[in-house]
Short mmCIF file of C-alpha atoms and ligand atoms in Angstrom, two decimals:
data_model
loop_
_atom_site.label_atom_id
_atom_site.label_comp_id
_atom_site.label_asym_id
_atom_site.label_seq_id
_atom_site.Cartn_x
_atom_site.Cartn_y
_atom_site.Cartn_z
CA UNK A 1 68.15 32.26 121.60
CA UNK A 2 66.49 35.46 122.84
CA UNK A 3 66.57 34.13 126.47
CA UNK A 4 70.15 33.05 126.10
CA UNK A 5 71.20 36.55 124.99
CA UNK A 6 69.11 38.45 127.54
CA UNK A 7 70.99 38.01 130.68
CA UNK A 8 74.61 38.22 129.87
CA UNK A 9 76.50 40.80 131.87
CA UNK A 10 75.46 39.41 135.12
CA UNK A 11 76.39 35.75 134.37
CA UNK A 12 78.64 34.75 137.30
CA UNK A 13 79.21 30.96 136.74
CA UNK A 14 82.47 29.79 135.71
CA UNK A 15 82.08 26.44 133.69
CA UNK A 16 84.91 24.10 132.96
CA UNK A 17 85.65 22.73 129.51
CA UNK A 18 84.21 26.07 128.13
CA UNK A 19 85.49 29.26 126.57
CA UNK A 20 85.48 31.71 129.45
CA UNK A 21 85.48 34.78 127.19
CA UNK A 22 82.43 33.42 125.33
CA UNK A 23 80.72 32.63 128.70
CA UNK A 24 81.12 36.32 129.76
CA UNK A 25 79.15 37.41 126.71
CA UNK A 26 76.93 34.62 125.92
CA UNK A 27 74.59 32.74 128.28
CA UNK A 28 75.29 29.03 127.97
CA UNK A 29 72.68 26.36 127.44
CA UNK A 30 70.67 26.08 130.76
CA UNK A 31 68.58 23.05 131.24
CA UNK A 32 65.52 23.18 133.37
CA UNK A 33 63.82 19.92 133.14
CA UNK A 34 64.44 16.25 132.02
CA UNK A 35 62.23 13.18 131.10
CA UNK A 36 63.51 9.88 129.94
CA UNK A 37 66.51 10.50 127.65
CA UNK A 38 65.43 14.08 126.77
CA UNK A 39 66.35 17.47 128.38
CA UNK A 40 64.46 20.76 127.99
CA UNK A 41 66.34 24.10 128.08
CA UNK A 42 64.91 27.41 129.57
CA UNK A 43 63.59 28.29 126.10
CA UNK A 44 61.59 25.18 126.01
CA UNK A 45 63.77 23.40 123.42
CA UNK A 46 64.01 19.65 123.68
CA UNK A 47 67.42 17.74 123.46
CA UNK A 48 68.18 14.18 123.17
CA UNK A 49 71.08 13.53 125.51
CA UNK A 50 73.10 10.94 123.45
CA UNK A 51 76.12 11.01 125.93
CA UNK A 52 74.15 10.74 129.06
CA UNK A 53 75.53 14.10 130.10
CA UNK A 54 79.15 13.20 130.24
CA UNK A 55 78.38 9.49 130.67
CA UNK A 56 76.52 9.88 133.96
CA UNK A 57 72.81 9.68 133.52
CA UNK A 58 72.44 5.91 132.94
CA UNK A 59 68.76 5.84 133.82
CA UNK A 60 67.85 9.08 132.10
CA UNK A 61 66.42 12.14 133.80
CA UNK A 62 63.31 11.12 135.47
CA UNK A 63 63.23 7.91 137.53
CA UNK A 64 60.78 8.08 140.54
CA UNK A 65 62.21 4.91 142.10
CA UNK A 66 65.54 6.55 142.41
CA UNK A 67 64.07 10.07 143.51
CA UNK A 68 61.95 8.24 146.05
CA UNK A 69 65.02 6.58 147.52
CA UNK A 70 66.72 9.94 147.86
CA UNK A 71 63.73 11.52 149.53
CA UNK A 72 63.19 8.55 151.74
CA UNK A 73 66.89 8.74 152.98
CA UNK A 74 66.72 12.52 153.53
CA UNK A 75 63.66 12.05 155.78
CA UNK A 76 65.22 9.11 157.77
CA UNK A 77 68.85 10.26 158.11
CA UNK A 78 70.21 13.22 155.92
CA UNK A 79 73.68 12.84 157.14
CA UNK A 80 76.21 11.44 159.64
CA UNK A 81 79.94 11.28 158.99
CA UNK A 82 81.53 8.19 157.51
CA UNK A 83 84.92 8.53 159.26
CA UNK A 84 86.37 8.30 162.86
CA UNK A 85 85.15 4.75 163.32
CA UNK A 86 81.50 5.47 162.59
CA UNK A 87 79.37 5.40 159.45
CA UNK A 88 75.71 4.87 158.50
CA UNK A 89 73.72 1.69 157.58
CA UNK A 90 73.32 2.41 153.80
CA UNK A 91 76.94 3.28 153.43
CA UNK A 92 77.82 -0.11 154.84
CA UNK A 93 75.01 -1.81 152.79
CA UNK A 94 76.42 -0.08 149.57
CA UNK A 95 80.03 -1.26 150.30
CA UNK A 96 78.84 -4.87 150.58
CA UNK A 97 76.98 -4.63 147.24
CA UNK A 98 79.91 -2.80 145.47
CA UNK A 99 82.44 -5.55 146.48
CA UNK A 100 80.67 -7.87 144.00
CA UNK A 101 81.82 -5.60 141.08
CA UNK A 102 85.46 -6.24 141.76
CA UNK A 103 87.66 -8.72 139.79
CA UNK A 104 89.30 -9.82 143.08
CA UNK A 105 87.74 -11.47 146.13
CA UNK A 106 87.26 -9.66 149.55
CA UNK A 107 87.38 -6.05 147.90
CA UNK A 108 87.59 -3.28 150.43
CA UNK A 109 85.67 -0.13 149.49
CA UNK A 110 86.32 3.53 150.21
CA UNK A 111 83.93 6.27 149.11
CA UNK A 112 84.63 9.67 147.50
CA UNK A 113 82.54 12.66 146.22
CA UNK A 114 83.61 12.22 142.53
CA UNK A 115 85.50 10.15 140.00
CA UNK A 116 88.46 12.49 140.40
CA UNK A 117 88.48 12.15 144.11
CA UNK A 118 88.26 8.40 143.95
CA UNK A 119 91.27 8.35 141.47
CA UNK A 120 93.23 10.61 143.56
CA UNK A 121 92.55 8.64 146.66
CA UNK A 122 93.46 5.30 145.00
CA UNK A 123 96.76 6.83 143.98
CA UNK A 124 97.23 8.18 147.38
CA UNK A 125 96.54 4.78 148.95
CA UNK A 126 98.97 2.95 146.72
CA UNK A 127 101.73 5.43 147.64
CA UNK A 128 100.87 5.14 151.35
CA UNK A 129 101.20 1.32 151.08
CA UNK A 130 104.54 1.63 149.32
CA UNK A 131 105.96 4.01 152.05
CA UNK A 132 104.68 1.46 154.66
CA UNK A 133 106.50 -1.31 152.83
CA UNK A 134 109.70 0.84 152.97
CA UNK A 135 109.59 1.71 149.26
CA UNK A 136 108.81 5.43 149.44
CA UNK A 137 110.52 6.05 146.11
CA UNK A 138 107.77 4.04 144.33
CA UNK A 139 105.55 7.17 143.52
CA UNK A 140 105.41 7.41 139.69
CA UNK A 141 102.27 6.86 137.69
CA UNK A 142 102.18 5.50 134.32
CA UNK A 143 99.24 6.61 132.13
CA UNK A 144 98.40 6.65 128.43
CA UNK A 145 98.38 9.70 126.20
CA UNK A 146 94.90 11.19 125.75
CA UNK A 147 93.33 9.44 128.69
CA UNK A 148 91.61 11.46 131.37
CA UNK A 149 91.42 10.51 134.99
CA UNK A 150 90.22 13.58 136.72
CA UNK A 151 90.65 17.31 137.62
CA UNK A 152 92.76 17.35 140.78
CA UNK A 153 96.27 18.79 140.58
CA UNK A 154 97.78 15.37 140.63
CA UNK A 155 95.33 13.83 137.98
CA UNK A 156 95.01 16.77 135.61
CA UNK A 157 98.60 16.00 134.54
CA UNK A 158 97.92 12.37 133.74
CA UNK A 159 97.35 11.68 129.87
CA UNK A 160 97.05 15.46 129.32
CA UNK A 161 98.92 17.60 126.71
CA UNK A 162 102.05 19.42 127.64
CA UNK A 163 100.25 22.73 126.92
CA UNK A 164 97.62 21.91 129.51
CA UNK A 165 100.22 20.75 132.02
CA UNK A 166 102.01 24.12 131.58
CA UNK A 167 99.03 26.14 131.57
CA UNK A 168 98.12 25.07 134.96
CA UNK A 169 101.69 24.73 136.15
CA UNK A 170 101.19 21.01 137.00
CA UNK A 171 104.09 19.07 138.19
CA UNK A 172 104.47 16.23 135.80
CA UNK A 173 107.75 14.84 137.35
CA UNK A 174 105.98 11.68 138.68
CA UNK A 175 104.10 10.88 135.41
CA UNK A 176 105.30 8.53 132.75
CA UNK A 177 103.07 8.70 129.64
CA UNK A 178 102.94 5.81 127.21
CA UNK A 179 101.01 5.24 123.90
CA UNK A 180 97.36 4.62 123.65
CA UNK A 181 96.68 1.09 122.27
CA UNK A 182 94.86 2.82 119.41
CA UNK A 183 95.00 0.77 116.12
CA UNK A 184 94.74 4.07 114.34
CA UNK A 185 98.33 4.68 115.39
CA UNK A 186 99.54 1.36 113.91
CA UNK A 187 102.37 1.84 111.31
CA UNK A 188 101.79 1.20 107.72
CA UNK A 189 101.67 -2.53 107.17
CA UNK A 190 101.86 -3.38 110.87
CA UNK A 191 99.67 -6.24 111.83
CA UNK A 192 97.61 -6.09 115.17
CA UNK A 193 100.01 -8.54 116.80
CA UNK A 194 102.91 -6.47 115.91
CA UNK A 195 101.25 -3.26 116.99
CA UNK A 196 100.50 -4.87 120.34
CA UNK A 197 103.93 -6.20 120.70
CA UNK A 198 105.32 -2.70 120.02
CA UNK A 199 103.02 -1.03 122.43
CA UNK A 200 104.05 -3.66 125.15
CA UNK A 201 107.75 -3.08 124.49
CA UNK A 202 107.38 0.66 124.66
CA UNK A 203 105.75 0.14 128.10
CA UNK A 204 108.69 -1.96 129.33
CA UNK A 205 111.28 0.41 128.07
CA UNK A 206 109.57 3.23 129.70
CA UNK A 207 109.55 1.44 132.88
CA UNK A 208 113.27 0.36 132.76
CA UNK A 209 114.23 4.04 131.62
CA UNK A 210 112.32 5.58 134.49
CA UNK A 211 113.57 2.93 137.14
CA UNK A 212 111.04 0.28 138.24
CA UNK A 213 111.72 1.04 141.76
CA UNK A 214 110.36 4.44 141.40
CA UNK A 215 107.00 3.41 139.81
CA UNK A 216 103.90 2.92 141.88
CA UNK A 217 100.98 2.14 139.43
CA UNK A 218 99.76 1.99 135.86
CA UNK A 219 96.26 3.46 135.38
CA UNK A 220 93.98 2.83 132.58
CA UNK A 221 90.28 2.82 131.42
CA UNK A 222 89.28 -0.52 129.91
CA UNK A 223 87.94 1.69 126.93
CA UNK A 224 89.41 5.23 126.80
CA UNK A 225 86.52 7.55 125.86
CA UNK A 226 88.60 10.70 126.17
CA UNK A 227 91.22 9.38 123.82
CA UNK A 228 88.61 9.04 121.20
CA UNK A 229 86.78 5.86 122.19
CA UNK A 230 89.85 3.52 121.90
CA UNK A 231 89.10 -0.16 122.28
CA UNK A 232 92.35 -1.92 122.73
CA UNK A 233 93.33 -4.92 120.84
CA UNK A 234 92.49 -8.39 122.26
CA UNK A 235 95.02 -9.39 124.76
CA UNK A 236 96.45 -5.92 125.44
CA UNK A 237 95.66 -5.82 129.17
CA UNK A 238 96.84 -9.31 129.74
CA UNK A 239 100.05 -8.52 128.09
CA UNK A 240 100.74 -5.36 129.90
CA UNK A 241 99.76 -6.93 133.26
CA UNK A 242 102.58 -9.37 132.71
CA UNK A 243 105.00 -6.56 132.36
CA UNK A 244 103.68 -4.71 135.43
CA UNK A 245 103.78 -7.82 137.47
CA UNK A 246 107.30 -8.33 136.59
CA UNK A 247 108.24 -4.99 137.98
CA UNK A 248 105.72 -5.11 140.96
CA UNK A 249 103.71 -2.23 139.54
CA UNK A 250 100.03 -2.09 140.35
CA UNK A 251 97.38 -2.10 137.65
CA UNK A 252 94.52 0.37 138.46
CA UNK A 253 91.42 0.33 136.27
CA UNK A 254 89.48 3.59 135.97
CA UNK A 255 86.00 2.29 135.45
CA UNK A 256 84.44 5.72 136.05
CA UNK A 257 82.92 5.74 132.56
CA UNK A 258 82.94 2.10 131.73
CA UNK A 259 81.36 0.76 134.86
CA UNK A 260 77.84 -0.30 135.34
CA UNK A 261 76.62 -2.03 132.06
CA UNK A 262 77.98 0.79 129.58
CA UNK A 263 79.95 -1.87 127.65
CA UNK A 264 77.40 -4.43 128.12
CA UNK A 265 78.82 -6.44 131.10
CA UNK A 266 78.54 -5.06 134.68
CA UNK A 267 82.13 -3.79 134.54
CA UNK A 268 84.43 -3.02 131.68
CA UNK A 269 87.13 -5.35 133.09
CA UNK A 270 84.81 -8.25 132.42
CA UNK A 271 84.58 -7.57 128.63
CA UNK A 272 88.38 -6.66 128.22
CA UNK A 273 89.81 -8.98 130.80
CA UNK A 274 91.57 -6.35 132.84
CA UNK A 275 93.27 -8.15 135.82
CA UNK A 276 93.49 -5.06 138.00
CA UNK A 277 94.63 -4.65 141.60
CA UNK A 278 92.22 -1.76 142.36
CA UNK A 279 89.61 0.05 140.48
CA UNK A 280 87.50 3.20 140.60
CA UNK A 281 83.79 3.89 139.87
CA UNK A 282 81.65 7.02 139.75
CA UNK A 283 79.30 8.73 137.31
CA UNK A 284 76.68 5.89 136.68
CA UNK A 285 77.19 4.50 140.19
CA UNK A 286 74.26 6.81 141.26
CA UNK A 287 73.01 7.41 137.70
CA UNK A 288 73.89 10.99 138.44
CA UNK A 289 70.94 11.50 140.83
CA UNK A 290 73.63 12.34 143.47
CA UNK A 291 77.44 12.76 143.16
CA UNK A 292 79.50 9.83 144.33
CA UNK A 293 82.79 7.94 143.53
CA UNK A 294 84.26 4.87 145.12
CA UNK A 295 87.45 2.79 144.96
CA UNK A 296 87.62 -0.91 145.34
CA UNK A 297 90.91 -2.32 146.38
CA UNK A 298 92.28 -5.84 146.77
CA UNK A 299 93.06 -7.37 150.08
CA UNK A 300 96.88 -7.22 149.71
CA UNK A 301 96.73 -3.45 149.20
CA UNK A 302 94.39 -3.25 152.18
CA UNK A 303 96.77 -5.41 154.39
CA UNK A 304 99.48 -2.96 153.44
CA UNK A 305 97.44 0.03 154.50
CA UNK A 306 96.78 -1.87 157.82
CA UNK A 307 100.45 -2.26 158.36
CA UNK A 308 101.08 1.21 157.53
CA UNK A 309 98.56 2.45 160.22
CA UNK A 310 99.50 -0.21 162.79
CA UNK A 311 100.63 2.47 165.19
CA UNK A 312 97.94 4.99 164.62
CA UNK A 313 95.29 6.65 162.38
CA UNK A 314 94.79 6.23 158.57
CA UNK A 315 95.02 9.91 157.92
CA UNK A 316 92.49 10.06 154.90
CA UNK A 317 89.15 11.66 155.32
CA UNK A 318 86.71 13.52 153.00
CA UNK A 319 83.67 14.85 154.95
CA UNK A 320 81.07 13.88 152.50
CA UNK A 321 82.45 10.62 151.29
CA UNK A 322 79.87 7.74 151.82
CA UNK A 323 77.15 10.50 152.34
CA UNK A 324 73.86 8.59 153.10
CA UNK A 325 71.94 10.29 150.38
CA UNK A 326 74.41 9.28 147.70
CA UNK A 327 74.75 5.86 149.26
CA UNK A 328 70.87 5.34 149.27
CA UNK A 329 70.66 6.50 145.70
CA UNK A 330 73.49 4.28 144.67
CA UNK A 331 71.95 1.32 146.24
CA UNK A 332 68.65 1.97 144.64
CA UNK A 333 70.29 2.44 141.35
CA UNK A 334 72.18 -0.97 141.58
CA UNK A 335 69.04 -2.74 142.72
CA UNK A 336 67.03 -1.11 139.96
CA UNK A 337 69.57 -1.94 137.12
CA UNK A 338 69.51 -5.63 138.38
CA UNK A 339 65.77 -5.91 138.83
CA UNK A 340 64.94 -4.23 135.49
CA UNK A 341 67.47 -6.55 133.78
CA UNK A 342 69.38 -3.77 132.28
CA UNK A 343 72.13 -6.20 131.12
CA UNK A 344 69.49 -7.98 128.94
CA UNK A 345 68.06 -4.70 127.67
CA UNK A 346 71.68 -3.52 126.78
CA UNK A 347 72.26 -7.02 124.95
CA UNK A 348 68.98 -6.77 123.08
CA UNK A 349 69.40 -3.16 121.98
CA UNK A 350 73.18 -3.07 121.23
CA UNK A 351 72.76 -4.51 117.66
CA UNK A 352 70.37 -1.78 116.76
CA UNK A 353 72.71 0.91 118.09
CA UNK A 354 75.70 -0.58 116.23
CA UNK A 355 73.59 -0.78 113.01
CA UNK A 356 72.55 2.80 113.44
CA UNK A 357 76.17 3.80 113.66
CA UNK A 358 77.19 1.70 110.80
CA UNK A 359 74.55 3.18 108.41
CA UNK A 360 76.57 6.51 108.83
CA UNK A 361 79.75 5.10 107.43
CA UNK A 362 78.99 6.01 103.88
CA UNK A 363 78.62 9.70 104.91
CA UNK A 364 81.19 11.87 103.40
CA UNK A 365 82.17 13.29 106.75
CA UNK A 366 82.60 9.96 108.44
CA UNK A 367 85.73 7.66 108.21
CA UNK A 368 84.50 4.89 110.36
CA UNK A 369 82.43 3.90 113.39
CA UNK A 370 82.83 1.53 116.33
CA UNK A 371 80.76 0.34 119.21
CA UNK A 372 80.80 -1.76 122.28
CA UNK A 373 77.74 -2.29 124.44
CA UNK A 374 75.82 1.02 124.42
CA UNK A 375 78.72 3.19 123.58
CA UNK A 376 80.14 4.03 120.28
CA UNK A 377 81.97 6.55 118.12
CA UNK A 378 81.64 8.13 114.81
CA UNK A 379 85.20 9.17 113.66
CA UNK A 380 85.08 12.11 111.30
CA UNK A 381 87.21 12.94 108.34
CA UNK A 382 88.04 15.78 106.05
CA UNK A 383 86.44 15.23 102.67
CA UNK A 384 88.99 14.95 99.83
CA UNK A 385 87.19 17.94 98.22
CA UNK A 386 87.79 20.14 101.15
CA UNK A 387 91.38 19.17 101.88
CA UNK A 388 92.23 22.75 102.91
CA UNK A 389 89.86 22.55 105.96
CA UNK A 390 91.02 21.81 109.36
CA UNK A 391 89.53 19.02 111.63
CA UNK A 392 88.46 21.58 114.17
CA UNK A 393 86.32 23.17 111.40
CA UNK A 394 84.56 19.80 110.82
CA UNK A 395 84.15 19.12 114.45
CA UNK A 396 82.84 22.52 115.36
CA UNK A 397 80.35 22.29 112.43
CA UNK A 398 79.09 18.88 113.49
CA UNK A 399 78.74 20.07 117.06
CA UNK A 400 76.87 23.30 116.08
CA UNK A 401 74.55 21.32 113.88
CA UNK A 402 73.88 18.63 116.44
CA UNK A 403 72.97 21.24 118.82
CA UNK A 404 70.77 22.99 116.31
CA UNK A 405 68.91 19.64 115.83
CA UNK A 406 68.40 19.07 119.69
CA UNK A 407 71.18 16.48 119.85
CA UNK A 408 73.80 16.43 122.77
CA UNK A 409 76.90 14.39 121.81
CA UNK A 410 80.52 14.58 123.10
CA UNK A 411 83.16 15.64 120.45
CA UNK A 412 86.65 14.57 121.18
CA UNK A 413 88.88 16.12 118.35
CA UNK A 414 87.82 14.04 115.41
CA UNK A 415 85.47 11.68 117.18
CA UNK A 416 81.80 11.98 117.86
CA UNK A 417 81.18 9.83 121.01
CA UNK A 418 77.82 8.44 121.92
CA UNK A 419 76.84 6.79 125.10
CA UNK A 420 72.99 7.26 125.56
CA UNK A 421 71.17 6.53 128.75
CA UNK A 422 71.02 2.53 129.05
CA UNK A 423 67.11 3.00 129.12
CA UNK A 424 67.16 4.15 125.55
CA UNK A 425 64.52 2.12 123.33
CA UNK A 426 64.48 1.04 119.72
CA UNK A 427 62.49 4.04 118.57
CA UNK A 428 64.79 6.51 120.39
CA UNK A 429 67.81 4.80 118.71
CA UNK A 430 66.13 5.53 115.35
CA UNK A 431 65.47 9.18 116.46
CA UNK A 432 69.21 9.48 117.59
CA UNK A 433 70.47 8.18 114.26
CA UNK A 434 68.19 10.58 112.26
CA UNK A 435 69.32 13.68 114.31
CA UNK A 436 72.86 12.71 113.91
CA UNK A 437 72.56 12.02 110.20
CA UNK A 438 70.80 15.44 109.75
CA UNK A 439 73.59 17.12 111.87
CA UNK A 440 76.35 15.60 109.43
CA UNK A 441 74.40 16.79 106.43
CA UNK A 442 74.06 20.15 107.94
CA UNK A 443 77.81 20.27 108.67
CA UNK A 444 78.51 19.18 105.21
CA UNK A 445 76.43 22.08 103.83
CA UNK A 446 78.02 24.50 106.38
CA UNK A 447 81.49 23.50 105.11
CA UNK A 448 80.66 24.95 101.83
CA UNK A 449 81.05 28.51 103.50
CA UNK A 450 83.88 27.54 106.16
CA UNK A 451 84.12 31.13 107.13
CA UNK A 452 80.73 30.84 108.71
CA UNK A 453 82.09 28.10 111.11
CA UNK A 454 82.95 29.50 114.63
CA UNK A 455 85.62 27.55 116.50
CA UNK A 456 83.99 25.63 119.30
CA UNK A 457 86.57 24.86 121.87
CA UNK A 458 84.33 22.32 123.53
CA UNK A 459 84.80 20.02 120.74
CA UNK A 460 88.37 19.29 121.96
CA UNK A 461 88.98 17.33 125.12
CA UNK A 462 91.60 19.27 127.32
CA UNK A 463 93.66 16.08 126.89
CA UNK A 464 93.56 15.82 123.24
CA UNK A 465 94.68 18.06 120.57
CA UNK A 466 93.10 18.34 117.11
CA UNK A 467 94.58 16.15 114.56
C1 PLP B 1 87.68 8.08 132.77
C2 PLP B 1 87.34 9.12 133.83
N1 PLP B 1 88.04 9.08 134.91
C3 PLP B 1 87.81 10.07 135.84
C4 PLP B 1 86.96 11.02 135.61
C5 PLP B 1 86.67 12.11 136.71
O1 PLP B 1 85.49 11.95 137.18
P1 PLP B 1 84.68 13.31 137.83
O2 PLP B 1 84.57 14.20 136.69
O3 PLP B 1 83.45 12.68 138.47
O4 PLP B 1 85.61 13.76 138.87
C6 PLP B 1 86.22 11.19 134.50
C7 PLP B 1 85.40 12.34 134.02
O5 PLP B 1 85.01 12.58 133.01
C8 PLP B 1 86.43 10.17 133.47
O6 PLP B 1 85.91 10.17 132.19
#
């Protein structure tokens, strides 16, 4: 704590999803080293990273095979542009390998520098194709409330609260927001089938109301982490795909978090049966050893892009997209995941992960838990005896107590989200569970004197408001 307090006035960094006023006066956590699933801060304290640092570090924080691939590439060819009818060998090789992760044959790949840029480009491509087809009015994007797809001026408005849209002066005219398929929003007495039918009817109503000829695409993550780890009911994606097909609206899958074995299968669309026309990846693609995003599109969309550029140039470039350093890292990550049998490891370890979460269900601050693959959520509740407290107090207390016990988790409103590095082993799952239980116990004690709880704005995702 001493180190954190010392250098305050000259702290120049602006950090997103942070309280800027607090940042001015209080040095944030600064990490200096990592090994396996653990990180160490500048004061020498150890932390177990149970959310893979915003769902990125799939292989943890020290993998010499991946760092070696980076160094080898930097020595051989640090950079050459991937645009203007030129590229590099590793960029080509990665595109060939990535095509196998698409649900459609003959996928075409474009690279980006982040997940946001990949989603932004995918929407841009779809709109371009629509213009090329003579349907320039088809611009609107349907998203689900609480979902997050990125930080650009286009994406920040998707799924976000009206307050956030207004705060950043975002133009939300082209955005249609529908409900999240979150069974917690089912009406009293409503069955899963009835709930699903209602959600699908709501989508169709929204399409008809907005005018189908104005809608370009529907974007969704197979499981929405930002909306509180929402696993849709079985058949959800198949049912909405039918509606979308009827109105010729493309279904885009955002696999930036769910891609690359997080949910147990190579991609999230495989476990949730998402028949998408295009998808985006990022985060675990490079296991976070380098920044990279990518979009995979089906052949029909690619054909339309070709038609649109028949007379000239496809006017989309991003200087570092497809950077050979990132491509070499991603290639080695994909090879490593396969060679080490990460799918078998996730399959073997996920029952333990699920059991660990389920063992927390009886805790007074827990309403329920859910898990899929190596991702899971602990939904918090306000204890009956503390009915006067607000959810932000519970969440802030849990976050503070987790940090104090060397545990890094994501808190989204009333949900603690866990997505540890895929390399986590049995003993580390036990350790994670014990730190989390201790954090919940600590929070319960802290709630005895709620005036001591400091509001932590990081516990709310910008897209979600406290419930
Ligand atoms: C589902 C989803 N899509 C897109 C993004 C944006 O990715 P990036 O932050 O790499 O731009 C995120 C980031 O958290 C995400 O969770």
